[in-house]
Amino acid sequence: MIKVKYNVFTIGHSTHSIEKFIDLLHQHKITAVCDVRSIPYSQYTPQFNREPLQQELARRKITYVYLGKELGARSENPHCYRDGQVQFDQLAKEPLFLKGLNRLRKGMQRYRIALLCAEKDPLMCHRTILVCRNLRTKDIEIHHILEDGTLEHHAEAEKRLMALHKLEPDMFYSEQRCLEDAYDKQAQKIAYIDQEQKACK
């Protein structure tokens, strides 16, 4: 039996107040936040703009690391797009993305990390459908911090993902294939679309 070596968490800031957000981090003993937003700014939730968030986390003794360039849902490489939409399978092969995953793995050795993005439901966010899909290994335990503070194990999130797309394994359709197809369908549903690039097609 393989012993789990590391834990990693994900969290969506949603429309939380900064106080509520910090409470959620403290509740789960998070010591570092890795921001995987491609654009870490929002006019609707300015409390989570990169600079004020970094300052607030530092005040609470929580390390902030920006990994949106490495692990964000957008890409500067045109080969990662098809008809204007990011293709997660291509993005996951990019050297920069792989570098980001390695930074995460190294960080887990020192910190209790939460991957930060905006969406409250982990299934609606690339932090799960792109990053966690490619981060999951037998020695990494992944948990999603939900809006009410409860934890959803990644295996349970994957069951929800298959149910969301009404996919069920059977004798001809393995559970692993079913799961990968569910990931692919959700990626197509949520992946970033560059409207200008799409209009040029």
Tab-separated table of C-alpha atoms in Angstrom:
chain	number	residue	atom	x	y	z
A	1	MET	CA	0.000	0.000	0.000
A	2	ILE	CA	1.367	3.388	-1.048
A	3	LYS	CA	1.462	5.963	1.707
A	4	VAL	CA	0.282	9.457	0.831
A	5	LYS	CA	3.253	11.812	1.138
A	6	TYR	CA	1.748	15.196	0.387
A	7	ASN	CA	-1.533	17.081	0.562
A	8	VAL	CA	-2.653	19.922	-1.673
A	9	PHE	CA	-5.891	21.902	-1.529
A	10	THR	CA	-7.804	24.107	-3.939
A	11	ILE	CA	-10.073	27.052	-3.189
A	12	GLY	CA	-12.192	29.507	-5.162
A	13	HIS	CA	-12.440	33.004	-3.740
A	14	SER	CA	-15.957	33.441	-5.187
A	15	THR	CA	-17.559	36.550	-3.641
A	16	HIS	CA	-16.197	35.950	-0.142
A	17	SER	CA	-15.091	38.810	2.023
A	18	ILE	CA	-11.360	38.741	2.660
A	19	GLU	CA	-12.087	37.854	6.296
A	20	LYS	CA	-14.164	34.821	5.302
A	21	PHE	CA	-11.509	33.739	2.839
A	22	ILE	CA	-8.760	33.948	5.453
A	23	ASP	CA	-10.955	32.014	7.888
A	24	LEU	CA	-11.284	29.195	5.343
A	25	LEU	CA	-7.511	29.078	4.926
A	26	HIS	CA	-6.948	29.022	8.682
A	27	GLN	CA	-9.633	26.356	9.127
A	28	HIS	CA	-7.596	24.021	6.938
A	29	LYS	CA	-4.187	25.162	8.190
A	30	ILE	CA	-3.081	26.499	4.806
A	31	THR	CA	0.388	28.066	4.937
A	32	ALA	CA	0.798	29.042	1.264
A	33	VAL	CA	-1.575	30.202	-1.479
A	34	CYS	CA	-0.593	29.535	-5.086
A	35	ASP	CA	-2.593	31.829	-7.335
A	36	VAL	CA	-3.289	30.081	-10.670
A	37	ARG	CA	-5.439	32.841	-12.197
A	38	SER	CA	-4.145	34.004	-15.560
A	39	ILE	CA	-5.422	37.490	-14.750
A	40	PRO	CA	-5.367	37.985	-10.945
A	41	TYR	CA	-7.702	40.971	-10.952
A	42	SER	CA	-11.464	41.550	-10.763
A	43	GLN	CA	-13.564	44.699	-10.672
A	44	TYR	CA	-16.262	42.751	-8.808
A	45	THR	CA	-14.028	41.335	-6.064
A	46	PRO	CA	-11.164	43.835	-5.767
A	47	GLN	CA	-10.212	42.398	-2.380
A	48	PHE	CA	-8.722	39.496	-4.369
A	49	ASN	CA	-6.645	41.587	-6.729
A	50	ARG	CA	-3.082	40.363	-6.642
A	51	GLU	CA	-1.369	43.138	-4.652
A	52	PRO	CA	-3.931	43.684	-1.865
A	53	LEU	CA	-4.385	39.925	-1.514
A	54	GLN	CA	-0.656	39.364	-1.247
A	55	GLN	CA	-0.395	42.067	1.418
A	56	GLU	CA	-3.301	40.673	3.416
A	57	LEU	CA	-1.933	37.134	3.308
A	58	ALA	CA	1.509	38.346	4.381
A	59	ARG	CA	-0.114	40.118	7.321
A	60	ARG	CA	-1.637	36.768	8.313
A	61	LYS	CA	1.697	34.936	7.869
A	62	ILE	CA	0.510	33.058	4.777
A	63	THR	CA	2.898	32.872	1.823
A	64	TYR	CA	1.596	34.024	-1.564
A	65	VAL	CA	3.023	32.736	-4.858
A	66	TYR	CA	1.750	33.775	-8.266
A	67	LEU	CA	1.700	30.837	-10.714
A	68	GLY	CA	-0.819	32.185	-13.208
A	69	LYS	CA	1.804	32.430	-15.920
A	70	GLU	CA	2.727	28.770	-15.515
A	71	LEU	CA	-0.599	27.213	-14.500
A	72	GLY	CA	-3.190	29.693	-15.739
A	73	ALA	CA	-6.037	28.716	-18.068
A	74	ARG	CA	-4.803	30.896	-20.929
A	75	SER	CA	-1.773	30.549	-23.154
A	76	GLU	CA	0.350	32.830	-25.293
A	77	ASN	CA	1.157	29.903	-27.594
A	78	PRO	CA	-1.233	29.844	-30.594
A	79	HIS	CA	-0.687	26.094	-30.902
A	80	CYS	CA	-2.687	25.666	-27.675
A	81	TYR	CA	-5.823	27.007	-29.370
A	82	ARG	CA	-8.343	25.460	-31.733
A	83	ASP	CA	-10.988	27.719	-33.252
A	84	GLY	CA	-10.045	30.318	-30.669
A	85	GLN	CA	-10.481	28.017	-27.659
A	86	VAL	CA	-7.679	26.835	-25.393
A	87	GLN	CA	-7.081	23.105	-25.612
A	88	PHE	CA	-6.193	21.869	-22.152
A	89	ASP	CA	-4.502	18.740	-23.487
A	90	GLN	CA	-2.064	20.874	-25.469
A	91	LEU	CA	-1.579	23.391	-22.679
A	92	ALA	CA	-0.684	20.548	-20.298
A	93	LYS	CA	2.275	19.634	-22.539
A	94	GLU	CA	3.780	23.121	-22.507
A	95	PRO	CA	7.224	23.347	-20.823
A	96	LEU	CA	5.999	26.320	-18.772
A	97	PHE	CA	3.024	24.339	-17.451
A	98	LEU	CA	5.229	21.370	-16.551
A	99	LYS	CA	7.605	23.758	-14.793
A	100	GLY	CA	4.661	25.053	-12.748
A	101	LEU	CA	3.673	21.542	-11.691
A	102	ASN	CA	7.243	20.869	-10.582
A	103	ARG	CA	7.272	24.080	-8.538
A	104	LEU	CA	4.085	22.907	-6.837
A	105	ARG	CA	5.529	19.501	-6.035
A	106	LYS	CA	8.609	21.089	-4.504
A	107	GLY	CA	6.474	23.562	-2.575
A	108	MET	CA	4.447	20.754	-1.017
A	109	GLN	CA	7.557	19.612	0.787
A	110	ARG	CA	7.583	22.815	2.854
A	111	TYR	CA	4.076	24.241	2.755
A	112	ARG	CA	0.443	23.254	3.092
A	113	ILE	CA	-0.686	24.697	-0.252
A	114	ALA	CA	-4.042	25.868	-1.570
A	115	LEU	CA	-4.397	26.530	-5.290
A	116	LEU	CA	-6.416	29.704	-5.728
A	117	CYS	CA	-8.782	30.601	-8.529
A	118	ALA	CA	-12.120	32.409	-8.736
A	119	GLU	CA	-14.928	29.871	-9.222
A	120	LYS	CA	-16.589	28.458	-6.107
A	121	ASP	CA	-17.320	25.051	-7.668
A	122	PRO	CA	-14.060	23.211	-8.386
A	123	LEU	CA	-15.651	21.447	-11.365
A	124	MET	CA	-16.211	24.778	-13.093
A	125	CYS	CA	-12.566	25.779	-12.803
A	126	HIS	CA	-9.334	24.907	-14.566
A	127	ARG	CA	-7.665	24.437	-11.166
A	128	THR	CA	-9.429	21.057	-11.136
A	129	ILE	CA	-10.011	20.206	-14.792
A	130	LEU	CA	-6.517	21.186	-15.944
A	131	VAL	CA	-4.137	21.511	-12.987
A	132	CYS	CA	-5.362	18.774	-10.653
A	133	ARG	CA	-5.960	16.404	-13.552
A	134	ASN	CA	-2.259	16.607	-14.351
A	135	LEU	CA	-1.071	16.852	-10.751
A	136	ARG	CA	-2.835	13.761	-9.403
A	137	THR	CA	-0.546	10.907	-8.473
A	138	LYS	CA	-0.718	8.190	-5.857
A	139	ASP	CA	1.517	10.142	-3.488
A	140	ILE	CA	-0.490	13.405	-3.633
A	141	GLU	CA	-3.815	13.763	-1.836
A	142	ILE	CA	-6.014	16.497	-3.342
A	143	HIS	CA	-8.855	18.199	-1.464
A	144	HIS	CA	-11.160	21.011	-2.563
A	145	ILE	CA	-12.205	23.601	0.017
A	146	LEU	CA	-15.849	24.325	-0.722
A	147	GLU	CA	-17.732	27.553	-0.144
A	148	ASP	CA	-19.077	26.444	3.244
A	149	GLY	CA	-15.667	25.270	4.432
A	150	THR	CA	-16.226	21.553	3.985
A	151	LEU	CA	-13.697	19.471	2.084
A	152	GLU	CA	-14.412	17.472	-1.049
A	153	HIS	CA	-11.840	14.798	-1.793
A	154	HIS	CA	-10.717	14.855	-5.416
A	155	ALA	CA	-12.027	11.321	-5.944
A	156	GLU	CA	-15.504	12.534	-4.937
A	157	ALA	CA	-15.159	15.521	-7.268
A	158	GLU	CA	-14.334	13.109	-10.078
A	159	LYS	CA	-17.492	11.111	-9.340
A	160	ARG	CA	-19.487	14.347	-9.545
A	161	LEU	CA	-17.759	15.121	-12.821
A	162	MET	CA	-18.815	11.815	-14.385
A	163	ALA	CA	-22.363	12.264	-13.092
A	164	LEU	CA	-22.449	15.803	-14.471
A	165	HIS	CA	-21.856	14.424	-17.958
A	166	LYS	CA	-24.052	11.356	-17.393
A	167	LEU	CA	-21.160	8.989	-17.998
A	168	GLU	CA	-21.136	5.586	-16.324
A	169	PRO	CA	-18.607	2.775	-16.693
A	170	ASP	CA	-19.763	-0.641	-17.829
A	171	MET	CA	-18.165	-3.873	-19.000
A	172	PHE	CA	-17.100	-2.229	-22.272
A	173	TYR	CA	-16.345	1.228	-20.878
A	174	SER	CA	-13.782	1.292	-18.101
A	175	GLU	CA	-14.070	3.700	-15.197
A	176	GLN	CA	-10.752	5.283	-16.156
A	177	ARG	CA	-11.868	5.902	-19.747
A	178	CYS	CA	-15.174	7.212	-18.476
A	179	LEU	CA	-13.362	9.632	-16.185
A	180	GLU	CA	-10.963	10.867	-18.853
A	181	ASP	CA	-13.879	11.479	-21.234
A	182	ALA	CA	-15.637	13.464	-18.496
A	183	TYR	CA	-12.512	15.582	-18.027
A	184	ASP	CA	-12.349	16.192	-21.783
A	185	LYS	CA	-16.015	17.215	-21.991
A	186	GLN	CA	-15.702	19.596	-19.051
A	187	ALA	CA	-12.529	21.097	-20.478
A	188	GLN	CA	-14.380	21.894	-23.684
A	189	LYS	CA	-17.161	23.450	-21.640
A	190	ILE	CA	-15.040	25.754	-19.475
A	191	ALA	CA	-11.836	26.449	-21.439
A	192	TYR	CA	-11.051	30.061	-22.277
A	193	ILE	CA	-12.145	31.342	-25.687
A	194	ASP	CA	-10.216	34.172	-27.315
A	195	GLN	CA	-12.963	35.933	-29.241
A	196	GLU	CA	-10.524	37.890	-31.395
A	197	GLN	CA	-8.674	34.741	-32.402
A	198	LYS	CA	-11.969	32.968	-33.047
A	199	ALA	CA	-13.200	35.845	-35.225
A	200	CYS	CA	-10.093	35.550	-37.382
A	201	LYS	CA	-10.879	31.957	-38.294
